[in-house]
């Protein structure tokens, strides 16, 4: 059978199916839902980092125009307790829900003002005045480091892991690198801030929420409010960026539901830009020691990677930075550990490749330092220590083509033009540096389910309760469905973002495509088989009487393979079948995780140009090649990697949340002073894929690509800056003051 358009839909650089809706304003985001009677809530945040509220003056805001409610610990309904409510979160996070007068961090929600308009709510919120009894806060990471503790786990991995004999490996080492690397506290800044609209009808709750996980929000709301999960519906058709911040259910979601119940009207609560800094997580500050031992030929004999990061007083959340050293290089001896320092800050959270982005920076700069000490090429050092198996477990990789990534990206970049010595490349007065680093991110997958329904006009609705956080889920799932069903993508309408749809996992950990894709494929395959068997049994069908195995569906036609004149369109078929034809399927990960180490890899090469007088750093070029399994859509995949690389530039050169050590306030809680890359910061970004399907991981051969793009970039830039200037800077961001 010849290949036609619909046998090759997966992988095509299809335009986003939701693009027209987004560009015309037709896509509705959480804050744009307006149930009848909608009123507006504004959060009031604490202004001290530790202590107790002793008095809260709500008379003035309550008398303010349009105000319907000032919700605080004094009048908030007491929520059902699960164990010790404050320290035993019912659903993942310890939330600030006005249950007591304690203040654990500056910018903790202490009240919610609800009014008939947003302006009235904002005006009244400014009148809420709290008096506090201050306690002495823990804010100085350096000082509190003495009291660091070991967390129970780091994202389901053990906090400490050793293999081989690291002390013996250090004894035989002929060259050593041992340094401290730090990454700053960073704050999520998706275009769309968090937003929740909560609507109660007859004791049932519907929530329109900006979230990466509709089922997670439903479960958190149900457990926190003491309801049956079936009585909560969460809807999230469009999300303006997630990056990890919308993977958890934060306080404002539950507060919106509490406020709406109290006022008996739907309530909208938007977390404003400054409130994004504090109560809704972000990447914690990390301090990482990486100690490498190697023989003169570059063979690693030992790796130590020790992380100390900060968390809040109310909950442990660990940036799993040292985990990357458990898998990256073929080193027989290793010791990795994670420790936490409790501070009076909001609980940190998943942010853009948590652990990998920060841990990779430390490891990959240390590798560059080792290459410099050994006078070997940084790529050659990585190839010398190429891991054929995951060192900490001995498992082989499901599919690993990193050598190809190094080779292709180096070739495209022109790495061979690099002269080895620092400060040896110039363009006029400008210092030029070439740097590289390895990129990696684990491949995760969870159970997911999907449904496919034939419509009366012969097109299909395909559904899964997943999310599209700007990554292209609508588009790539349309492609998987279209190719599996044998119809053009325009004949598939994909729906997601609703707990009424078949459940799917969080769109986090780069796992949506790899989890939901197989479920969509399975549901569509079942439905396709059903349609064919109905048609061959149908005396009025042109394919009647053929064995099912002889009939295919292609380009929207049901066709007898050996006799293509016997065919009919699915529209004609559907017109005769009035009852809805549908199929549902669940796809679960098999035992791949037990059998293999599952990771994506990449190689990032960067050029920097540094003005030696002013310290200004420009990044004219980044070239990166990735082994991410089979790309589902070359256009969205490339966009996603470019976006990750842009965030990597931000990580390396710009982003830093500044915590005031006396007050625990954030000094730059706005986009004027919290710098993210803008167009002028970004020049050429060239992305390559080596395209080796990973069928050991899932039946589509895909691994997730959400997060690998940011990894490797901070180290590649720091290494390029060293090459340009001879300055080894180990504390991010690398701003011009540090270079001068
Ligand atoms: Mo990602 S930081 O797991 O949403």
XYZ file of C-alpha atoms and ligand atoms in Angstrom:
744
model
C 0.000 0.000 0.000
C 1.405 3.404 -0.865
C 1.910 5.948 1.844
C -0.590 8.759 1.737
C -1.006 11.953 3.650
C -2.581 10.401 6.697
C -0.125 7.565 7.194
C 2.528 10.161 8.050
C 0.850 12.802 10.152
C 2.948 12.201 13.259
C 6.156 14.186 13.084
C 4.883 16.719 10.550
C 5.510 20.395 11.383
C 1.784 21.042 11.618
C 0.667 24.525 12.704
C -0.937 24.621 16.119
C -4.570 23.579 15.848
C -5.402 26.115 18.575
C -3.376 28.890 16.944
C -6.329 30.685 15.278
C -8.301 30.647 18.542
C -5.360 32.100 20.421
C -4.518 34.771 17.890
C -8.138 35.921 17.531
C -8.887 36.037 21.239
C -11.269 33.095 20.986
C -9.280 30.962 23.423
C -10.733 31.382 26.892
C -8.253 31.427 29.771
C -9.293 30.861 33.380
C -9.754 34.548 34.239
C -12.025 35.033 31.226
C -14.854 32.794 32.441
C -17.753 34.913 33.663
C -20.503 32.916 35.339
C -23.587 35.032 36.102
C -23.184 37.135 39.228
C -19.395 36.942 39.169
C -17.660 38.948 41.863
C -14.001 39.652 42.416
C -11.569 38.601 45.112
C -8.186 40.046 45.976
C -5.716 38.424 48.337
C -4.097 40.373 51.139
C -0.614 39.138 51.987
C 1.322 39.315 55.236
C 3.986 41.966 55.638
C 6.160 40.166 58.190
C 8.064 36.890 57.731
C 7.327 35.230 61.062
C 4.972 35.659 63.982
C 1.272 35.990 64.690
C -1.568 38.258 63.710
C -2.779 39.847 66.949
C -5.310 42.230 65.453
C -6.880 42.557 62.064
C -8.861 45.700 61.334
C -11.548 44.840 58.810
C -14.082 47.558 59.682
C -12.799 49.994 57.068
C -12.607 47.505 54.193
C -15.993 46.052 55.156
C -17.529 49.518 54.926
C -15.795 50.195 51.628
C -18.029 50.472 48.490
C -19.126 47.226 46.903
C -17.470 44.963 49.456
C -19.241 41.655 50.052
C -16.805 39.885 52.329
C -13.493 40.196 54.104
C -12.418 36.646 54.777
C -9.700 36.127 57.371
C -8.746 33.686 60.125
C -11.422 35.368 62.256
C -14.365 34.319 60.104
C -13.056 31.686 57.709
C -14.901 28.376 57.894
C -12.953 25.748 59.718
C -11.852 23.171 57.188
C -11.881 19.445 57.863
C -8.595 18.364 59.344
C -6.672 15.438 58.019
C -4.371 14.490 60.852
C -2.596 17.666 61.824
C -3.968 19.903 59.086
C -1.152 22.390 59.095
C 1.607 19.848 58.739
C -0.129 16.933 57.066
C -1.395 18.264 53.781
C -4.424 16.371 52.527
C -3.387 16.726 48.921
C 0.210 17.572 48.371
C 0.863 21.076 49.572
C 0.623 22.793 52.929
C -1.625 25.721 52.116
C -2.297 29.031 53.820
C -6.085 28.876 54.248
C -6.799 31.328 57.060
C -7.190 28.564 59.623
C -5.096 30.269 62.324
C -3.227 33.479 63.093
C 0.269 32.129 62.388
C 2.541 33.794 59.849
C 5.258 31.585 58.391
C 6.517 33.787 55.568
C 6.265 37.277 54.230
C 3.582 37.496 51.519
C 1.508 34.696 53.039
C -2.213 35.139 52.302
C -3.873 36.531 55.459
C -7.185 37.756 54.058
C -9.342 37.732 50.963
C -11.502 40.704 50.063
C -14.510 40.075 47.831
C -16.349 42.916 46.111
C -18.736 43.529 43.247
C -15.932 44.814 41.045
C -12.209 44.270 40.794
C -11.554 47.952 41.508
C -13.681 47.868 44.671
C -11.862 44.746 45.845
C -8.433 46.272 45.236
C -9.405 49.498 47.030
C -10.789 47.640 50.035
C -7.840 45.228 50.216
C -5.556 48.223 50.704
C -7.547 49.094 53.852
C -7.012 45.754 55.598
C -4.589 46.412 58.400
C -2.916 43.693 60.438
C -1.060 44.078 63.703
C 1.506 41.430 64.368
C 3.483 39.915 67.161
C 6.801 39.376 65.440
C 8.945 36.327 65.918
C 12.542 36.178 64.876
C 12.673 34.886 61.320
C 15.166 32.530 59.696
C 16.124 34.254 56.447
C 19.878 34.024 56.128
C 20.686 30.862 54.175
C 24.382 31.050 55.050
C 23.666 31.237 58.745
C 20.879 28.648 58.795
C 22.957 26.186 56.789
C 24.327 24.843 60.080
C 20.828 23.480 60.803
C 20.306 21.747 57.464
C 18.291 18.540 57.548
C 17.827 15.559 55.269
C 14.484 15.458 53.454
C 12.470 12.229 53.292
C 12.778 12.021 49.541
C 13.541 14.168 46.535
C 10.759 13.755 43.974
C 10.415 10.068 44.866
C 14.183 9.483 44.693
C 16.286 8.903 47.807
C 18.019 12.053 49.099
C 21.337 10.236 49.391
C 22.759 7.767 46.940
C 26.240 6.292 46.802
C 27.736 3.719 44.474
C 31.171 2.141 44.335
C 33.677 3.518 46.823
C 34.001 7.260 46.408
C 36.866 7.645 48.885
C 38.873 4.996 47.027
C 38.059 6.754 43.746
C 39.356 10.007 45.171
C 42.580 8.337 46.352
C 43.454 7.107 42.882
C 42.539 10.398 41.214
C 45.457 12.231 39.627
C 43.517 15.419 38.956
C 40.764 16.927 41.067
C 38.133 19.630 40.773
C 36.314 20.574 43.958
C 34.166 23.689 43.949
C 30.953 25.282 45.163
C 28.344 26.369 42.636
C 25.300 28.434 43.492
C 22.062 29.191 41.742
C 19.708 31.925 42.921
C 16.137 31.828 44.022
C 14.044 32.252 40.876
C 10.414 33.134 40.382
C 7.953 31.794 37.859
C 6.783 34.367 35.407
C 4.501 32.789 32.837
C 2.605 35.336 30.763
C -0.615 34.287 32.454
C -0.479 34.517 36.237
C -2.467 32.079 38.374
C -6.210 32.635 38.181
C -9.246 30.838 39.551
C -12.969 31.312 39.024
C -15.038 29.326 41.551
C -18.740 28.722 41.030
C -20.994 26.804 43.460
C -24.331 25.448 42.264
C -26.444 23.278 44.591
C -23.484 22.254 46.728
C -21.379 21.332 43.719
C -18.284 23.266 42.777
C -17.046 24.175 39.311
C -13.645 25.777 39.094
C -12.083 27.404 36.031
C -8.423 27.343 36.860
C -5.079 28.021 35.245
C -3.531 24.669 35.957
C -1.212 21.961 34.694
C -3.356 19.313 36.368
C -7.152 19.489 36.344
C -7.562 16.203 38.271
C -4.976 17.300 40.822
C -6.867 20.530 41.490
C -10.141 18.603 41.757
C -8.648 16.159 44.264
C -6.970 18.886 46.308
C -10.195 20.915 46.475
C -12.316 17.882 47.337
C -10.011 16.699 50.106
C -9.369 20.147 51.528
C -13.048 21.094 51.574
C -14.214 17.620 52.628
C -16.225 16.884 49.475
C -16.626 13.964 47.126
C -14.340 14.329 44.128
C -17.353 13.873 41.842
C -18.871 17.063 43.235
C -15.948 19.130 41.999
C -15.354 19.898 38.340
C -12.204 21.633 37.150
C -12.028 23.213 33.698
C -8.854 24.527 32.099
C -8.992 24.611 28.305
C -6.125 27.083 27.829
C -3.169 27.850 30.032
C -0.797 30.722 29.395
C 2.334 28.902 30.454
C 2.924 26.490 33.306
C 6.636 25.778 33.746
C 5.861 23.940 37.014
C 4.147 26.757 38.919
C 0.702 25.466 37.973
C 1.517 21.848 38.755
C 0.471 22.206 42.397
C -2.748 23.516 43.857
C -1.828 26.677 45.768
C -3.735 28.522 48.480
C -5.550 30.954 46.195
C -7.487 28.138 44.475
C -9.032 26.936 47.723
C -9.460 30.505 49.002
C -11.475 31.378 45.882
C -13.743 28.381 46.509
C -14.115 29.283 50.204
C -14.932 32.892 49.375
C -17.453 31.924 46.695
C -19.263 29.609 49.093
C -19.340 32.337 51.731
C -20.778 35.064 49.486
C -23.070 32.697 47.599
C -21.862 33.988 44.245
C -19.153 32.964 41.797
C -15.794 34.489 42.635
C -12.800 35.274 40.476
C -9.393 35.489 42.100
C -6.385 36.479 40.004
C -2.946 36.342 41.571
C -1.415 39.608 40.455
C 2.104 39.867 39.062
C 3.697 40.938 42.336
C 1.854 38.168 44.188
C 3.507 35.640 41.880
C 6.555 36.306 44.060
C 6.058 34.544 47.380
C 2.914 32.488 47.953
C 3.025 30.307 44.820
C 6.477 28.779 44.858
C 9.504 29.153 42.633
C 12.966 27.703 42.329
C 14.882 27.694 45.611
C 18.426 28.965 46.015
C 20.895 26.092 45.728
C 24.432 25.672 46.962
C 26.103 22.697 45.350
C 29.488 21.153 45.927
C 30.760 19.104 43.020
C 34.040 17.245 43.490
C 35.416 15.268 40.553
C 38.436 12.977 40.566
C 40.045 11.760 37.337
C 43.086 10.064 35.893
C 45.419 12.010 33.605
C 43.695 10.517 30.583
C 40.437 12.093 31.744
C 38.748 8.948 33.062
C 36.566 9.866 36.021
C 37.341 7.971 39.232
C 34.950 9.761 41.595
C 31.986 12.142 41.627
C 30.586 13.887 44.655
C 27.547 16.102 44.253
C 26.168 17.590 47.456
C 23.206 19.942 47.394
C 21.965 22.280 50.077
C 18.794 24.146 49.136
C 16.220 26.199 50.951
C 12.655 25.307 51.808
C 9.877 26.896 53.851
C 9.111 26.475 57.538
C 5.877 24.651 56.767
C 6.947 22.068 54.229
C 9.924 20.300 52.686
C 10.325 20.754 48.965
C 13.649 19.723 47.508
C 15.304 20.878 44.309
C 16.718 17.489 43.225
C 19.945 18.878 41.779
C 22.353 16.054 42.642
C 20.207 13.406 40.939
C 21.713 14.280 37.542
C 25.162 13.118 38.697
C 23.744 9.655 39.366
C 23.267 9.050 35.651
C 25.354 11.353 33.492
C 28.881 9.937 33.339
C 30.405 6.481 33.559
C 32.056 6.956 36.903
C 32.436 3.859 39.086
C 32.341 5.734 42.397
C 29.865 8.358 43.422
C 28.186 10.012 46.388
C 25.231 12.347 46.018
C 23.192 14.031 48.724
C 20.433 16.587 49.289
C 19.978 18.738 52.383
C 17.413 21.415 53.209
C 17.559 24.659 55.134
C 14.285 25.917 56.576
C 13.640 29.602 56.033
C 10.659 31.886 56.514
C 9.796 31.908 52.833
C 6.959 30.487 50.778
C 7.426 26.816 49.890
C 9.526 26.421 46.737
C 8.288 24.319 43.850
C 8.942 22.706 40.492
C 10.376 25.261 38.115
C 11.540 24.566 34.545
C 13.433 21.278 34.849
C 13.689 21.249 38.630
C 16.966 19.646 39.684
C 18.244 19.022 36.178
C 18.575 22.690 35.241
C 20.388 23.683 38.442
C 22.262 20.408 39.008
C 23.398 20.191 35.413
C 24.892 23.685 35.750
C 27.112 22.584 38.633
C 28.127 19.242 37.109
C 28.739 20.552 33.597
C 30.795 23.532 34.756
C 32.830 21.163 36.948
C 33.430 18.984 33.869
C 34.621 22.066 31.983
C 36.971 22.884 34.844
C 38.322 19.348 34.669
C 38.826 19.656 30.911
C 40.763 22.879 31.466
C 42.968 21.219 34.137
C 43.645 18.272 31.857
C 44.161 20.396 28.726
C 41.647 18.266 26.848
C 38.759 19.310 24.677
C 35.509 19.500 26.692
C 33.692 17.277 24.186
C 36.509 14.715 24.240
C 36.327 14.595 28.052
C 32.619 13.829 27.879
C 33.138 11.133 25.265
C 35.910 9.614 27.389
C 33.357 9.231 30.203
C 30.351 8.359 28.040
C 27.898 6.256 30.053
C 26.648 3.168 28.244
C 24.820 2.235 31.428
C 23.456 4.365 34.219
C 26.352 4.337 36.693
C 24.359 4.458 39.924
C 22.084 1.518 38.971
C 23.915 -0.404 36.250
C 20.776 -0.319 34.074
C 21.167 0.212 30.353
C 19.409 3.151 28.734
C 16.182 2.490 26.847
C 17.645 4.454 23.941
C 20.610 6.809 24.023
C 22.172 8.597 21.066
C 24.090 11.342 22.807
C 27.269 10.762 20.780
C 25.325 11.761 17.688
C 24.107 14.896 19.473
C 27.662 15.965 20.328
C 28.817 15.283 16.765
C 25.930 16.984 14.960
C 25.798 20.059 17.173
C 29.592 20.466 17.168
C 29.654 20.246 13.390
C 26.810 22.714 12.898
C 28.322 25.087 15.473
C 31.836 24.986 14.058
C 33.387 23.794 17.314
C 36.588 22.841 15.492
C 37.323 26.550 15.030
C 37.644 26.930 18.791
C 41.138 27.701 20.025
C 41.717 26.058 23.394
C 43.181 28.777 25.577
C 40.943 31.257 27.406
C 40.997 34.806 25.947
C 42.427 33.428 22.724
C 39.488 34.307 20.461
C 38.666 37.906 19.656
C 36.697 39.982 17.223
C 38.340 43.386 17.355
C 38.271 44.348 20.994
C 35.467 41.917 21.847
C 36.322 38.681 23.621
C 34.755 35.639 21.979
C 34.087 32.399 23.856
C 32.839 28.977 22.795
C 31.382 26.734 25.472
C 29.407 23.528 25.561
C 27.542 21.274 27.965
C 25.480 18.114 27.946
C 21.707 18.407 28.395
C 19.494 15.757 29.953
C 16.071 15.167 31.407
C 14.464 11.937 32.635
C 11.617 10.356 30.674
C 8.521 10.023 32.839
C 5.246 8.380 32.006
C 2.035 7.723 33.958
C -1.284 6.047 33.294
C -3.596 8.089 31.091
C -6.910 7.523 29.375
C -8.668 8.811 26.290
C -11.909 8.496 24.345
C -12.545 8.722 20.618
C -16.034 9.384 19.236
C -17.213 9.243 15.612
C -19.415 12.223 14.806
C -22.456 12.048 12.489
C -20.497 13.927 9.782
C -17.680 11.367 9.783
C -15.227 13.494 11.770
C -14.012 12.629 15.259
C -13.966 14.102 18.708
C -11.046 12.766 20.722
C -10.782 13.585 24.406
C -8.432 13.286 27.339
C -8.466 15.183 30.636
C -4.951 16.398 29.980
C -3.761 19.972 29.648
C -2.145 22.144 26.985
C 0.071 24.583 28.840
C 1.264 26.190 25.638
C 3.314 23.152 24.726
C 1.126 21.914 21.872
C -0.866 19.066 23.423
C -3.933 19.901 21.306
C -1.841 19.753 18.164
C 0.294 16.685 18.776
C -2.639 14.644 20.111
C -4.627 15.621 17.016
C -1.744 14.230 14.962
C -1.588 10.970 16.936
C -5.370 10.558 16.594
C -5.454 11.444 12.890
C -2.670 9.061 11.937
C -4.125 6.230 14.026
C -7.651 6.723 12.686
C -6.449 7.271 9.123
C -8.041 10.688 8.671
C -6.729 14.185 7.942
C -5.926 16.213 11.099
C -8.748 18.609 10.188
C -11.210 15.730 10.783
C -10.162 15.433 14.444
C -11.333 17.783 17.154
C -9.280 17.222 20.307
C -10.653 18.191 23.710
C -8.784 18.437 27.005
C -8.643 20.414 30.230
C -11.778 19.156 31.989
C -12.172 16.643 34.813
C -15.280 15.311 33.027
C -12.988 13.877 30.351
C -11.074 10.604 30.797
C -8.361 11.220 33.400
C -4.767 12.056 32.529
C -1.727 12.917 34.620
C -0.195 16.280 35.483
C 1.350 18.142 32.578
C 4.612 18.295 34.464
C 7.791 16.301 34.512
C 7.676 16.468 30.696
C 5.248 13.561 30.619
C 2.013 14.565 28.910
C 2.834 13.531 25.348
C 4.462 10.268 26.422
C 1.544 9.406 28.744
C -1.483 10.689 26.845
C -0.198 9.820 23.359
C -0.396 6.039 23.908
C -3.906 6.390 25.398
C -5.107 8.400 22.385
C -3.475 5.874 20.090
C -5.133 2.941 21.880
C -8.614 4.521 21.894
C -8.364 5.503 18.235
C -7.052 2.084 17.233
C -9.998 0.402 18.978
C -12.500 2.714 17.375
C -10.945 2.234 13.947
C -11.160 -1.555 14.304
C -14.756 -1.236 15.352
C -15.653 0.917 12.364
C -14.016 -1.517 9.972
C -15.767 -4.542 11.434
C -19.129 -2.759 11.298
C -18.532 -1.778 7.689
C -17.545 -5.231 6.453
C -20.684 -6.618 8.099
C -22.871 -3.920 6.533
C -24.478 -5.067 3.286
C -24.854 -1.472 2.090
C -21.132 -0.704 2.420
C -18.811 -0.953 -0.597
C -16.339 -2.819 1.617
C -18.972 -5.363 2.657
C -17.803 -8.938 2.722
C -14.069 -8.272 2.828
C -12.174 -9.651 5.793
C -11.525 -6.854 8.312
C -7.810 -7.338 7.848
C -8.179 -6.419 4.164
C -9.804 -3.074 4.906
C -7.949 0.063 5.871
C -8.883 3.644 6.598
C -6.822 6.234 4.836
C -7.313 9.940 4.264
C -10.849 9.634 5.597
C -11.810 6.739 3.299
C -12.611 3.176 4.229
C -10.892 1.165 1.475
C -10.377 -2.455 0.476
C -6.589 -2.582 0.203
C -6.296 -4.742 -2.914
C -9.241 -3.168 -4.670
C -9.277 0.579 -3.937
C -12.342 1.094 -6.103
C -14.299 -0.509 -3.247
C -14.349 2.376 -0.848
C -16.516 4.879 0.961
C -15.934 7.998 3.003
C -16.312 7.919 6.762
C -18.958 10.609 6.297
C -21.027 8.194 4.208
C -20.409 5.431 6.721
C -21.331 7.655 9.680
C -24.537 8.782 7.997
C -25.802 5.206 8.169
C -24.795 4.678 11.804
C -26.952 6.916 13.890
C -25.886 5.693 17.316
C -22.668 7.239 18.599
C -19.689 5.000 17.949
C -16.900 5.454 20.424
C -14.015 3.727 22.153
C -12.164 4.455 25.369
C -8.786 3.204 26.466
C -6.331 3.520 29.266
C -2.614 3.237 28.592
C -0.276 2.421 31.438
C 3.473 2.389 31.534
C 4.779 -1.178 31.490
C 7.929 -2.290 33.200
C 10.249 -0.011 31.185
C 11.134 1.900 34.324
C 12.249 -1.252 36.108
C 14.231 -2.511 33.153
C 15.868 0.618 31.805
C 17.303 3.971 32.677
C 14.981 6.401 30.879
C 16.445 9.711 29.787
C 16.562 12.210 26.996
C 19.888 13.808 26.138
C 21.269 16.705 24.224
C 24.391 18.705 23.474
C 24.384 22.490 23.751
C 27.026 24.707 22.171
C 27.066 28.449 22.774
C 29.023 31.445 21.629
C 29.349 34.492 23.852
C 30.840 37.892 23.165
C 32.076 39.876 26.108
C 32.991 43.521 26.158
C 36.202 43.500 28.248
C 35.701 47.074 29.520
C 32.010 46.955 30.373
C 31.515 43.268 31.099
C 28.451 43.174 28.831
C 27.721 39.619 27.668
C 25.945 38.885 24.391
C 24.866 35.470 23.143
C 24.927 35.544 19.336
C 24.497 31.806 18.821
C 23.279 28.681 20.508
C 23.304 25.370 18.627
C 21.813 22.318 20.278
C 21.073 18.763 19.180
C 18.666 16.538 21.070
C 17.878 12.867 21.380
C 14.282 13.022 22.569
C 12.982 9.887 20.885
C 10.638 10.542 18.011
C 9.480 14.155 17.634
C 5.676 14.287 17.314
C 5.691 17.637 15.532
C 8.910 19.185 14.289
C 7.558 22.715 14.543
C 6.163 22.608 18.076
C 9.145 20.523 19.224
C 11.588 23.036 17.838
C 9.632 25.925 19.415
C 9.678 24.138 22.711
C 13.431 23.611 22.673
C 14.000 27.217 21.634
C 11.792 28.357 24.509
C 13.777 26.216 26.931
C 17.038 27.646 25.609
C 15.694 31.176 26.094
C 14.896 30.325 29.719
C 18.431 28.907 29.938
C 19.812 32.291 28.906
C 17.657 33.855 31.629
C 18.955 31.328 34.158
C 22.586 31.983 33.244
C 22.591 35.742 32.858
C 19.490 37.454 34.217
C 17.083 35.841 36.634
C 17.379 36.290 40.385
C 14.767 36.780 43.080
C 16.188 39.050 45.762
C 15.155 38.222 49.322
C 15.578 40.994 51.881
C 17.323 39.430 54.843
C 15.589 41.524 57.497
C 12.001 41.510 56.334
C 11.779 38.415 54.167
C 10.198 40.576 51.503
C 11.132 40.138 47.888
C 12.873 43.263 46.678
C 12.200 42.793 42.977
C 8.678 41.406 42.866
C 7.906 42.741 39.407
C 8.972 42.265 35.808
C 10.846 45.579 35.735
C 13.429 44.355 38.220
C 13.142 40.582 37.875
C 14.807 40.239 34.514
C 13.774 37.629 31.985
C 15.223 37.468 28.479
C 13.575 39.718 25.916
C 13.901 39.644 22.141
C 16.995 41.840 22.232
C 18.758 39.251 24.427
C 18.206 36.399 21.997
C 19.830 35.984 18.614
C 20.332 32.745 16.678
C 19.059 29.499 18.232
C 19.572 26.460 16.059
C 17.885 23.215 17.156
C 18.550 19.737 15.737
C 16.892 16.403 16.522
C 18.670 13.102 15.959
C 15.291 11.283 15.723
C 15.630 7.779 17.142
C 12.241 6.460 18.298
C 12.335 4.956 21.794
C 9.915 2.048 21.512
C 11.230 0.518 24.726
C 9.696 3.497 26.517
C 6.309 3.674 24.826
C 4.524 2.483 21.689
C 4.857 5.856 19.960
C 8.610 5.960 20.561
C 8.374 9.398 22.156
C 9.949 10.828 25.257
C 8.789 14.117 26.750
C 10.454 17.322 25.630
C 8.982 19.926 27.959
C 11.998 20.531 30.107
C 15.245 19.341 28.534
C 15.616 22.601 26.574
C 16.652 24.706 29.559
C 19.212 22.155 30.758
C 22.813 22.492 29.657
C 22.345 26.108 28.613
C 23.484 27.775 31.868
C 26.650 25.642 31.929
C 27.360 26.092 28.215
C 27.154 29.866 28.700
C 29.244 29.881 31.889
C 31.830 27.715 30.117
C 31.803 30.010 27.091
C 32.284 33.014 29.373
C 35.302 31.277 30.926
C 36.666 30.586 27.458
C 36.159 34.208 26.462
C 37.499 35.855 29.589
C 39.452 33.336 31.647
C 37.082 34.063 34.533
C 35.469 31.018 36.183
C 32.173 32.221 37.576
C 30.298 29.677 39.638
C 27.483 31.842 41.002
C 24.494 32.510 38.806
C 23.326 34.742 37.327
C 26.541 35.918 35.657
C 25.891 39.633 35.581
C 28.365 42.214 34.374
C 29.301 43.340 37.897
C 30.655 39.829 38.556
C 32.790 40.002 35.409
C 34.386 43.357 36.168
Mo 7.633 20.892 35.130
S 8.798 22.165 36.249
O 7.647 19.441 36.062
O 6.045 21.546 35.125
